[in-house]
PDB file of C-alpha atoms in Angstrom:
ATOM      1  CA  MET A   1     119.595  90.746  92.063  1.00 49.00           C
ATOM      2  CA  HIS A   2     121.704  93.881  92.529  1.00 49.00           C
ATOM      3  CA  LYS A   3     122.041  95.273  96.038  1.00 52.00           C
ATOM      4  CA  SER A   4     120.081  98.443  95.288  1.00 81.00           C
ATOM      5  CA  THR A   5     117.337  96.410  93.650  1.00 85.00           C
ATOM      6  CA  LYS A   6     117.236  94.045  96.623  1.00 85.00           C
ATOM      7  CA  GLU A   7     116.888  96.977  99.023  1.00 89.00           C
ATOM      8  CA  ILE A   8     113.953  98.270  96.986  1.00 91.00           C
ATOM      9  CA  TRP A   9     112.409  94.807  96.926  1.00 88.00           C
ATOM     10  CA  ASP A  10     112.682  94.554 100.720  1.00 89.00           C
ATOM     11  CA  LYS A  11     110.952  97.928 101.182  1.00 92.00           C
ATOM     12  CA  VAL A  12     108.196  96.916  98.772  1.00 91.00           C
ATOM     13  CA  ARG A  13     107.605  93.618 100.563  1.00 89.00           C
ATOM     14  CA  GLU A  14     107.466  95.418 103.927  1.00 92.00           C
ATOM     15  CA  ALA A  15     104.868  97.904 102.655  1.00 93.00           C
ATOM     16  CA  VAL A  16     102.819  95.235 100.857  1.00 90.00           C
ATOM     17  CA  SER A  17     102.894  92.973 103.913  1.00 90.00           C
ATOM     18  CA  PHE A  18     101.651  95.812 106.132  1.00 92.00           C
ATOM     19  CA  ARG A  19      98.701  96.487 103.826  1.00 92.00           C
ATOM     20  CA  GLN A  20      97.871  92.800 103.400  1.00 89.00           C
ATOM     21  CA  THR A  21      97.873  92.228 107.162  1.00 90.00           C
ATOM     22  CA  ASN A  22      95.640  95.177 107.972  1.00 90.00           C
ATOM     23  CA  TYR A  23      93.312  95.622 105.006  1.00 92.00           C
ATOM     24  CA  ASP A  24      93.297  92.935 102.297  1.00 89.00           C
ATOM     25  CA  THR A  25      91.029  90.537 104.189  1.00 88.00           C
ATOM     26  CA  ALA A  26      88.427  93.241 104.831  1.00 91.00           C
ATOM     27  CA  TRP A  27      88.629  94.437 101.196  1.00 92.00           C
ATOM     28  CA  LYS A  28      88.150  90.875  99.960  1.00 89.00           C
ATOM     29  CA  GLU A  29      84.981  90.545 102.032  1.00 89.00           C
ATOM     30  CA  LEU A  30      83.599  93.922 100.921  1.00 91.00           C
ATOM     31  CA  ASP A  31      84.291  93.089  97.285  1.00 88.00           C
ATOM     32  CA  ALA A  32      82.547  89.721  97.641  1.00 86.00           C
ATOM     33  CA  PHE A  33      79.419  91.412  99.019  1.00 87.00           C
ATOM     34  CA  ASP A  34      79.546  94.023  96.282  1.00 87.00           C
ATOM     35  CA  ARG A  35      79.632  91.280  93.631  1.00 83.00           C
ATOM     36  CA  GLY A  36      76.896  89.256  95.321  1.00 81.00           C
ATOM     37  CA  ASP A  37      79.361  86.444  96.120  1.00 79.00           C
ATOM     38  CA  GLN A  38      79.300  86.870  99.882  1.00 77.00           C
ATOM     39  CA  TRP A  39      78.651  83.179 100.527  1.00 78.00           C
ATOM     40  CA  SER A  40      81.648  82.124  98.420  1.00 74.00           C
ATOM     41  CA  ILE A  41      84.061  83.321 101.131  1.00 73.00           C
ATOM     42  CA  SER A  42      82.314  81.333 103.886  1.00 68.00           C
ATOM     43  CA  GLY A  43      83.970  78.080 102.911  1.00 64.00           C
ATOM     44  CA  ALA A  44      82.264  74.858 101.862  1.00 66.00           C
ATOM     45  CA  MET A  45      78.615  74.764 102.926  1.00 68.00           C
ATOM     46  CA  PRO A  46      76.019  72.052 102.288  1.00 68.00           C
ATOM     47  CA  SER A  47      73.801  72.875  99.343  1.00 74.00           C
ATOM     48  CA  TRP A  48      70.613  72.488 101.398  1.00 71.00           C
ATOM     49  CA  ILE A  49      71.485  75.356 103.780  1.00 75.00           C
ATOM     50  CA  PRO A  50      69.616  78.551 102.735  1.00 73.00           C
ATOM     51  CA  LYS A  51      71.920  81.341 101.594  1.00 76.00           C
ATOM     52  CA  PRO A  52      69.996  84.623 101.745  1.00 73.00           C
ATOM     53  CA  SER A  53      71.490  87.505  99.795  1.00 74.00           C
ATOM     54  CA  THR A  54      70.344  90.597 101.673  1.00 74.00           C
ATOM     55  CA  ASN A  55      73.006  93.062 100.576  1.00 79.00           C
ATOM     56  CA  TYR A  56      73.171  96.751 101.420  1.00 85.00           C
ATOM     57  CA  ILE A  57      76.869  97.050 100.544  1.00 88.00           C
ATOM     58  CA  SER A  58      76.422  97.530  96.798  1.00 85.00           C
ATOM     59  CA  LYS A  59      73.406  99.816  97.371  1.00 84.00           C
ATOM     60  CA  VAL A  60      75.369 102.105  99.686  1.00 86.00           C
ATOM     61  CA  LYS A  61      78.232 102.269  97.195  1.00 87.00           C
ATOM     62  CA  LYS A  62      75.850 102.965  94.299  1.00 85.00           C
ATOM     63  CA  PHE A  63      73.843 105.719  95.987  1.00 81.00           C
ATOM     64  CA  LYS A  64      76.855 107.435  97.567  1.00 79.00           C
ATOM     65  CA  THR A  65      78.599 107.481  94.178  1.00 79.00           C
ATOM     66  CA  GLY A  66      75.523 108.841  92.439  1.00 74.00           C
ATOM     67  CA  ASN A  67      75.190 111.687  94.917  1.00 71.00           C
ATOM     68  CA  LEU A  68      78.783 112.793  94.336  1.00 73.00           C
ATOM     69  CA  ILE A  69      78.673 112.481  90.543  1.00 72.00           C
ATOM     70  CA  LEU A  70      75.650 114.800  90.441  1.00 67.00           C
ATOM     71  CA  ASP A  71      77.815 117.546  91.944  1.00 64.00           C
ATOM     72  CA  ASP A  72      79.898 119.830  89.737  1.00 62.00           C
ATOM     73  CA  TYR A  73      83.169 117.899  89.492  1.00 67.00           C
ATOM     74  CA  MET A  74      84.792 120.222  86.928  1.00 74.00           C
ATOM     75  CA  GLY A  75      86.482 123.344  88.231  1.00 77.00           C
ATOM     76  CA  GLU A  76      86.037 126.749  86.650  1.00 85.00           C
ATOM     77  CA  LEU A  77      88.942 129.136  86.151  1.00 88.00           C
ATOM     78  CA  LYS A  78      88.419 132.772  87.099  1.00 90.00           C
ATOM     79  CA  PRO A  79      90.548 135.748  85.941  1.00 91.00           C
ATOM     80  CA  LEU A  80      92.288 137.780  88.642  1.00 91.00           C
ATOM     81  CA  ALA A  81      92.082 140.956  86.556  1.00 93.00           C
ATOM     82  CA  PRO A  82      89.688 142.129  83.809  1.00 91.00           C
ATOM     83  CA  GLU A  83      92.427 142.218  81.177  1.00 93.00           C
ATOM     84  CA  ASN A  84      93.081 138.497  81.750  1.00 92.00           C
ATOM     85  CA  ALA A  85      89.503 137.451  80.975  1.00 93.00           C
ATOM     86  CA  PRO A  86      90.064 136.505  77.270  1.00 92.00           C
ATOM     87  CA  GLN A  87      93.111 134.357  78.071  1.00 93.00           C
ATOM     88  CA  VAL A  88      91.360 132.648  80.985  1.00 93.00           C
ATOM     89  CA  TRP A  89      88.321 131.985  78.789  1.00 94.00           C
ATOM     90  CA  MET A  90      90.560 130.242  76.218  1.00 94.00           C
ATOM     91  CA  LEU A  91      92.317 128.293  78.985  1.00 92.00           C
ATOM     92  CA  GLN A  92      88.933 127.154  80.347  1.00 91.00           C
ATOM     93  CA  ARG A  93      87.899 125.847  76.894  1.00 92.00           C
ATOM     94  CA  PHE A  94      91.224 124.002  76.618  1.00 89.00           C
ATOM     95  CA  TYR A  95      90.739 122.548  80.119  1.00 87.00           C
ATOM     96  CA  GLU A  96      87.260 121.276  79.231  1.00 88.00           C
ATOM     97  CA  GLN A  97      88.543 119.708  75.997  1.00 88.00           C
ATOM     98  CA  ILE A  98      91.323 117.858  77.839  1.00 87.00           C
ATOM     99  CA  PHE A  99      88.803 116.758  80.474  1.00 87.00           C
ATOM    100  CA  ASP A 100      86.630 115.144  77.780  1.00 88.00           C
ATOM    101  CA  LYS A 101      89.548 113.737  75.777  1.00 87.00           C
ATOM    102  CA  LEU A 102      90.987 111.923  78.794  1.00 87.00           C
ATOM    103  CA  ASN A 103      87.527 110.617  79.754  1.00 88.00           C
ATOM    104  CA  LEU A 104      88.051 111.977  83.248  1.00 88.00           C
ATOM    105  CA  LYS A 105      84.388 111.654  84.183  1.00 87.00           C
ATOM    106  CA  HIS A 106      84.625 107.876  83.791  1.00 89.00           C
ATOM    107  CA  HIS A 107      87.896 107.664  85.754  1.00 91.00           C
ATOM    108  CA  LEU A 108      86.602 109.862  88.562  1.00 89.00           C
ATOM    109  CA  THR A 109      83.449 107.765  88.815  1.00 89.00           C
ATOM    110  CA  ASP A 110      85.554 104.622  89.075  1.00 92.00           C
ATOM    111  CA  VAL A 111      87.718 106.078  91.852  1.00 93.00           C
ATOM    112  CA  ILE A 112      84.664 107.349  93.752  1.00 91.00           C
ATOM    113  CA  ARG A 113      83.051 103.891  93.556  1.00 91.00           C
ATOM    114  CA  THR A 114      86.206 102.296  94.938  1.00 93.00           C
ATOM    115  CA  SER A 115      86.500 104.802  97.790  1.00 93.00           C
ATOM    116  CA  ARG A 116      82.851 104.260  98.709  1.00 92.00           C
ATOM    117  CA  LEU A 117      83.399 100.503  98.837  1.00 93.00           C
ATOM    118  CA  LEU A 118      86.915 100.055 100.245  1.00 94.00           C
ATOM    119  CA  GLY A 119      87.371 103.458 101.863  1.00 94.00           C
ATOM    120  CA  THR A 120      90.231 104.577  99.611  1.00 96.00           C
ATOM    121  CA  GLY A 121      90.312 105.330  95.884  1.00 95.00           C
ATOM    122  CA  ILE A 122      93.535 106.080  93.982  1.00 97.00           C
ATOM    123  CA  LEU A 123      93.966 107.960  90.701  1.00 96.00           C
ATOM    124  CA  TYR A 124      97.222 108.054  88.753  1.00 95.00           C
ATOM    125  CA  VAL A 125      97.953 111.273  86.840  1.00 93.00           C
ATOM    126  CA  GLY A 126     101.162 111.108  84.830  1.00 89.00           C
ATOM    127  CA  TRP A 127     102.649 111.093  81.347  1.00 85.00           C
ATOM    128  CA  ASP A 128     102.430 108.427  78.633  1.00 82.00           C
ATOM    129  CA  GLU A 129     105.680 108.696  76.681  1.00 78.00           C
ATOM    130  CA  ASN A 130     104.662 105.942  74.240  1.00 75.00           C
ATOM    131  CA  TYR A 131     101.667 107.866  72.873  1.00 79.00           C
ATOM    132  CA  ILE A 132     101.925 109.225  69.305  1.00 79.00           C
ATOM    133  CA  GLY A 133      99.248 111.726  68.229  1.00 80.00           C
ATOM    134  CA  GLY A 134      98.497 114.459  65.725  1.00 77.00           C
ATOM    135  CA  THR A 135      98.218 114.369  61.940  1.00 77.00           C
ATOM    136  CA  ARG A 136     100.677 113.795  59.093  1.00 76.00           C
ATOM    137  CA  GLY A 137     103.370 116.437  59.275  1.00 77.00           C
ATOM    138  CA  HIS A 138     102.265 117.517  62.745  1.00 80.00           C
ATOM    139  CA  LEU A 139     102.913 114.473  64.906  1.00 81.00           C
ATOM    140  CA  TYR A 140     103.713 114.744  68.584  1.00 77.00           C
ATOM    141  CA  GLN A 141     104.864 112.264  71.196  1.00 77.00           C
ATOM    142  CA  GLY A 142     103.530 111.968  74.720  1.00 80.00           C
ATOM    143  CA  GLU A 143     100.157 112.540  76.310  1.00 85.00           C
ATOM    144  CA  ILE A 144      98.668 113.018  79.771  1.00 88.00           C
ATOM    145  CA  LEU A 145      97.811 109.621  81.254  1.00 90.00           C
ATOM    146  CA  VAL A 146      95.031 109.267  83.815  1.00 93.00           C
ATOM    147  CA  LYS A 147      93.950 105.886  85.172  1.00 93.00           C
ATOM    148  CA  PRO A 148      92.464 104.431  88.363  1.00 94.00           C
ATOM    149  CA  ILE A 149      94.756 102.312  90.543  1.00 95.00           C
ATOM    150  CA  GLU A 150      93.449  99.203  92.262  1.00 92.00           C
ATOM    151  CA  PRO A 151      94.159  99.758  95.999  1.00 93.00           C
ATOM    152  CA  SER A 152      95.140  96.106  96.461  1.00 90.00           C
ATOM    153  CA  THR A 153      98.111  96.695  94.109  1.00 91.00           C
ATOM    154  CA  PHE A 154      99.231  99.961  95.726  1.00 95.00           C
ATOM    155  CA  PHE A 155     101.834 100.185  98.474  1.00 95.00           C
ATOM    156  CA  VAL A 156     103.048 103.139 100.517  1.00 96.00           C
ATOM    157  CA  ASP A 157     105.631 103.792 103.204  1.00 95.00           C
ATOM    158  CA  PRO A 158     104.001 102.108 106.262  1.00 94.00           C
ATOM    159  CA  LYS A 159     105.406 104.806 108.554  1.00 93.00           C
ATOM    160  CA  ALA A 160     103.510 107.562 106.709  1.00 94.00           C
ATOM    161  CA  PHE A 161      99.971 108.722 107.433  1.00 94.00           C
ATOM    162  CA  SER A 162      99.656 110.710 104.184  1.00 94.00           C
ATOM    163  CA  LEU A 163     101.166 110.599 100.705  1.00 94.00           C
ATOM    164  CA  GLU A 164     102.909 113.926 101.280  1.00 93.00           C
ATOM    165  CA  GLU A 165     104.988 112.585 104.181  1.00 93.00           C
ATOM    166  CA  ALA A 166     105.720 109.188 102.587  1.00 95.00           C
ATOM    167  CA  LEU A 167     109.302 108.479 101.533  1.00 94.00           C
ATOM    168  CA  TYR A 168     108.249 105.972  98.876  1.00 96.00           C
ATOM    169  CA  CYS A 169     105.189 104.432  97.254  1.00 96.00           C
ATOM    170  CA  GLY A 170     104.232 102.595  94.074  1.00 96.00           C
ATOM    171  CA  THR A 171     102.379  99.668  92.582  1.00 94.00           C
ATOM    172  CA  PHE A 172     103.014  95.921  92.693  1.00 90.00           C
ATOM    173  CA  ILE A 173     101.056  94.320  89.869  1.00 86.00           C
ATOM    174  CA  ARG A 174     101.022  91.259  87.700  1.00 82.00           C
ATOM    175  CA  THR A 175     101.668  91.604  83.990  1.00 84.00           C
ATOM    176  CA  THR A 176     102.997  89.353  81.226  1.00 84.00           C
ATOM    177  CA  LYS A 177     106.356  88.769  79.628  1.00 86.00           C
ATOM    178  CA  GLU A 178     104.953  89.913  76.276  1.00 88.00           C
ATOM    179  CA  HIS A 179     103.916  93.224  77.804  1.00 88.00           C
ATOM    180  CA  ILE A 180     107.498  93.844  78.961  1.00 90.00           C
ATOM    181  CA  MET A 181     109.076  92.827  75.654  1.00 90.00           C
ATOM    182  CA  MET A 182     106.706  94.986  73.588  1.00 89.00           C
ATOM    183  CA  ASP A 183     107.279  98.179  75.601  1.00 88.00           C
ATOM    184  CA  PRO A 184     109.280 100.566  73.351  1.00 85.00           C
ATOM    185  CA  SER A 185     110.399 102.690  76.313  1.00 86.00           C
ATOM    186  CA  ILE A 186     112.526  99.813  77.671  1.00 90.00           C
ATOM    187  CA  GLU A 187     116.042  99.534  76.252  1.00 91.00           C
ATOM    188  CA  GLU A 188     116.989  96.370  74.381  1.00 92.00           C
ATOM    189  CA  ASP A 189     119.834  95.451  76.732  1.00 92.00           C
ATOM    190  CA  LYS A 190     117.412  95.680  79.680  1.00 91.00           C
ATOM    191  CA  LYS A 191     115.029  93.355  77.864  1.00 91.00           C
ATOM    192  CA  LYS A 192     117.872  90.886  77.320  1.00 90.00           C
ATOM    193  CA  ASP A 193     118.748  90.991  81.031  1.00 88.00           C
ATOM    194  CA  PHE A 194     115.086  90.403  81.846  1.00 89.00           C
ATOM    195  CA  GLU A 195     114.849  87.441  79.432  1.00 86.00           C
ATOM    196  CA  MET A 196     118.017  85.899  80.848  1.00 85.00           C
ATOM    197  CA  ASN A 197     116.691  86.212  84.390  1.00 81.00           C
ATOM    198  CA  ARG A 198     113.391  84.622  83.304  1.00 73.00           C
ATOM    199  CA  SER A 199     115.203  81.668  81.756  1.00 63.00           C
ATOM    200  CA  LEU A 200     117.120  81.116  84.999  1.00 58.00           C
ATOM    201  CA  SER A 201     114.261  81.619  87.489  1.00 53.00           C
ATOM    202  CA  GLY A 202     111.591  80.005  85.310  1.00 47.00           C
ATOM    203  CA  SER A 203     108.613  82.041  86.514  1.00 45.00           C
ATOM    204  CA  SER A 204     107.490  84.992  88.584  1.00 47.00           C
ATOM    205  CA  MET A 205     108.851  85.385  92.097  1.00 48.00           C
ATOM    206  CA  GLY A 206     105.696  85.474  94.204  1.00 50.00           C
ATOM    207  CA  GLY A 207     102.438  83.679  94.731  1.00 50.00           C
ATOM    208  CA  GLN A 208      98.979  85.012  93.938  1.00 46.00           C
ATOM    209  CA  ASN A 209      98.577  86.889  97.227  1.00 48.00           C
ATOM    210  CA  ASP A 210     102.082  88.342  96.955  1.00 49.00           C
ATOM    211  CA  ARG A 211     101.065  90.208  93.799  1.00 51.00           C
ATOM    212  CA  GLY A 212      98.300  92.135  95.498  1.00 51.00           C
ATOM    213  CA  GLU A 213      95.565  89.976  93.974  1.00 61.00           C
ATOM    214  CA  ILE A 214      92.759  89.714  96.540  1.00 67.00           C
ATOM    215  CA  TYR A 215      89.911  88.522  94.356  1.00 64.00           C
ATOM    216  CA  TYR A 216      88.766  84.959  93.798  1.00 53.00           C
ATOM    217  CA  ASN A 217      87.169  85.546  90.386  1.00 53.00           C
ATOM    218  CA  ARG A 218      90.477  85.451  88.511  1.00 55.00           C
ATOM    219  CA  ASP A 219      92.277  82.357  87.259  1.00 53.00           C
ATOM    220  CA  TYR A 220      95.800  82.882  85.967  1.00 53.00           C
ATOM    221  CA  GLY A 221      96.832  79.254  86.296  1.00 53.00           C
ATOM    222  CA  THR A 222      96.524  78.609  82.549  1.00 50.00           C
ATOM    223  CA  PHE A 223      99.372  81.024  81.735  1.00 51.00           C
ATOM    224  CA  GLN A 224     101.256  81.074  85.024  1.00 60.00           C
ATOM    225  CA  GLU A 225     104.614  80.791  83.247  1.00 66.00           C
ATOM    226  CA  ASP A 226     104.035  84.148  81.512  1.00 76.00           C
ATOM    227  CA  VAL A 227     103.112  86.080  84.666  1.00 80.00           C
ATOM    228  CA  VAL A 228     105.611  88.768  85.708  1.00 85.00           C
ATOM    229  CA  ASP A 229     105.868  90.660  88.991  1.00 85.00           C
ATOM    230  CA  LEU A 230     106.193  94.312  87.982  1.00 90.00           C
ATOM    231  CA  VAL A 231     107.089  96.868  90.653  1.00 92.00           C
ATOM    232  CA  THR A 232     106.841 100.585  89.889  1.00 95.00           C
ATOM    233  CA  TYR A 233     108.737 102.224  92.738  1.00 96.00           C
ATOM    234  CA  TYR A 234     108.651 105.980  93.417  1.00 96.00           C
ATOM    235  CA  GLU A 235     111.118 107.321  95.984  1.00 95.00           C
ATOM    236  CA  LYS A 236     112.146 110.710  97.342  1.00 94.00           C
ATOM    237  CA  MET A 237     115.894 111.231  96.886  1.00 91.00           C
ATOM    238  CA  PRO A 238     117.641 114.107  98.723  1.00 88.00           C
ATOM    239  CA  ASN A 239     119.451 116.600  96.497  1.00 86.00           C
ATOM    240  CA  GLU A 240     123.239 116.770  96.514  1.00 83.00           C
ATOM    241  CA  ASP A 241     123.214 120.246  98.043  1.00 82.00           C
ATOM    242  CA  GLY A 242     121.145 118.969 100.929  1.00 77.00           C
ATOM    243  CA  VAL A 243     118.199 121.225 100.101  1.00 83.00           C
ATOM    244  CA  GLY A 244     114.933 119.548  99.125  1.00 85.00           C
ATOM    245  CA  TYR A 245     114.530 116.316  97.190  1.00 90.00           C
ATOM    246  CA  THR A 246     113.657 114.906  93.788  1.00 93.00           C
ATOM    247  CA  ILE A 247     111.437 111.951  93.024  1.00 94.00           C
ATOM    248  CA  CYS A 248     112.904 109.058  91.056  1.00 94.00           C
ATOM    249  CA  VAL A 249     111.042 106.080  89.660  1.00 94.00           C
ATOM    250  CA  LYS A 250     112.337 102.569  89.019  1.00 94.00           C
ATOM    251  CA  TYR A 251     110.599  99.741  87.167  1.00 93.00           C
ATOM    252  CA  ILE A 252     111.566  96.267  88.388  1.00 92.00           C
ATOM    253  CA  ALA A 253     110.311  93.127  86.648  1.00 90.00           C
ATOM    254  CA  ASP A 254     110.995  89.859  88.461  1.00 84.00           C
ATOM    255  CA  GLY A 255     113.959  91.405  90.266  1.00 84.00           C
ATOM    256  CA  VAL A 256     115.498  93.052  87.158  1.00 88.00           C
ATOM    257  CA  LEU A 257     115.728  96.839  86.880  1.00 90.00           C
ATOM    258  CA  ILE A 258     114.282  97.387  83.402  1.00 93.00           C
ATOM    259  CA  LYS A 259     113.813 101.183  83.431  1.00 92.00           C
ATOM    260  CA  GLU A 260     114.763 104.139  85.587  1.00 92.00           C
ATOM    261  CA  ILE A 261     113.866 107.837  85.512  1.00 90.00           C
ATOM    262  CA  GLU A 262     116.123 110.053  87.614  1.00 88.00           C
ATOM    263  CA  GLU A 263     113.807 113.012  88.110  1.00 88.00           C
ATOM    264  CA  ILE A 264     110.108 113.120  87.321  1.00 87.00           C
ATOM    265  CA  GLN A 265     108.245 116.347  86.699  1.00 84.00           C
ATOM    266  CA  PRO A 266     106.355 117.755  88.471  1.00 85.00           C
ATOM    267  CA  ASN A 267     108.301 116.857  91.574  1.00 89.00           C
ATOM    268  CA  HIS A 268     105.651 114.977  93.548  1.00 91.00           C
ATOM    269  CA  PHE A 269     104.139 111.504  93.621  1.00 95.00           C
ATOM    270  CA  PRO A 270     101.756 111.127  90.631  1.00 94.00           C
ATOM    271  CA  PHE A 271      98.850 109.775  92.695  1.00 96.00           C
ATOM    272  CA  ILE A 272      95.676 111.393  94.012  1.00 95.00           C
ATOM    273  CA  ILE A 273      94.154 109.736  97.083  1.00 96.00           C
ATOM    274  CA  LEU A 274      90.400 109.910  97.701  1.00 94.00           C
ATOM    275  CA  ARG A 275      89.150 108.695 101.077  1.00 94.00           C
ATOM    276  CA  GLN A 276      85.518 108.544 102.131  1.00 91.00           C
ATOM    277  CA  HIS A 277      86.410 108.881 105.831  1.00 92.00           C
ATOM    278  CA  LYS A 278      89.967 109.793 106.803  1.00 93.00           C
ATOM    279  CA  GLN A 279      91.242 107.891 109.816  1.00 91.00           C
ATOM    280  CA  ARG A 280      93.498 109.601 112.319  1.00 90.00           C
ATOM    281  CA  GLN A 281      97.094 108.420 112.044  1.00 91.00           C
ATOM    282  CA  ASP A 282      96.393 106.039 109.183  1.00 93.00           C
ATOM    283  CA  PHE A 283      97.008 106.320 105.451  1.00 96.00           C
ATOM    284  CA  TRP A 284      94.001 104.211 104.442  1.00 96.00           C
ATOM    285  CA  GLY A 285      90.429 105.445 104.800  1.00 95.00           C
ATOM    286  CA  ILE A 286      87.243 103.648 105.801  1.00 94.00           C
ATOM    287  CA  SER A 287      83.869 103.570 104.070  1.00 94.00           C
ATOM    288  CA  ASP A 288      80.221 103.510 105.046  1.00 91.00           C
ATOM    289  CA  ALA A 289      80.083 100.052 103.454  1.00 91.00           C
ATOM    290  CA  SER A 290      82.681  98.750 105.922  1.00 92.00           C
ATOM    291  CA  LEU A 291      80.797 100.317 108.836  1.00 91.00           C
ATOM    292  CA  ILE A 292      77.530  98.538 108.024  1.00 90.00           C
ATOM    293  CA  LEU A 293      79.154  95.233 107.010  1.00 89.00           C
ATOM    294  CA  PRO A 294      78.774  93.569 110.459  1.00 88.00           C
ATOM    295  CA  ASN A 295      75.033  94.336 110.462  1.00 87.00           C
ATOM    296  CA  VAL A 296      74.581  92.986 106.929  1.00 86.00           C
ATOM    297  CA  LYS A 297      76.402  89.769 107.873  1.00 85.00           C
ATOM    298  CA  MET A 298      74.198  89.432 110.952  1.00 86.00           C
ATOM    299  CA  ILE A 299      71.024  89.842 108.882  1.00 84.00           C
ATOM    300  CA  ASN A 300      72.138  87.145 106.447  1.00 79.00           C
ATOM    301  CA  LYS A 301      73.097  84.819 109.288  1.00 81.00           C
ATOM    302  CA  VAL A 302      69.731  85.224 111.043  1.00 84.00           C
ATOM    303  CA  GLN A 303      67.840  84.712 107.776  1.00 79.00           C
ATOM    304  CA  SER A 304      69.897  81.590 107.073  1.00 79.00           C
ATOM    305  CA  ILE A 305      69.088  80.177 110.533  1.00 82.00           C
ATOM    306  CA  ILE A 306      65.373  80.904 110.118  1.00 83.00           C
ATOM    307  CA  GLY A 307      65.367  79.292 106.688  1.00 80.00           C
ATOM    308  CA  THR A 308      67.210  76.234 107.974  1.00 79.00           C
ATOM    309  CA  MET A 309      64.806  75.810 110.912  1.00 80.00           C
ATOM    310  CA  ALA A 310      61.823  76.163 108.567  1.00 70.00           C
TER     311      ALA A 310
END
């Protein structure tokens, strides 16, 4: 592993470890309640013990999301002068078409649901350079890419309280070797380096928890040998003249730098953070679901005791 890549890896592990220590356990519990699997995280329990399923977590998430989705989530452009009205009208129609084409309503709903459950929702807004669109004779390459980001795969500079003041951030996800080899944006010599490293190391570098996977309803054991640790690392790099910075992105698969972009445009991190309740001096938000979780657990416990006594 090259020195620069190792330094990136160390920063990623520091940020991931900070999030795992402070939030992953709580997120795992909230997700279990939301799925109706709250008793699965309590360990082995005799089958004869009653397991009541009073659950206000999913209801709070559902109703809070519904209230927000009913609001007008699409902005409306207004001309600053009367002579600009025709152009702004055309721009508004184009904006609405892009909104529908990218299925933004679905993505926004997904991010709102996540923020109402875990406290923080994350939306990626970037550019898909592999997309080919248009018609014969009028093809074009590239398209706006919008997708929700699972918070348990996102990492951020642990010293930062907001994305604007963070020096680096990114995602740490699991993918497959086939996904890497089929990506046309990765150069062939990088793919060869990746394959050689895979043949030497044999498998991915981390365990299940190290890849940001907090949920019990996944089983990757059947194709463990194909699992790849993929880090997408965004970092602010100071300019040579000492004024301002540019944001660079590096893609690292199992310790191998497979792709690098020197300067991304626009010059800011391509993530939008939605928090239900912003905490002072903390990057991650909290949700109403997390606030009522102790009471819901108490209700279930009391009902279980009453059922057992009966």
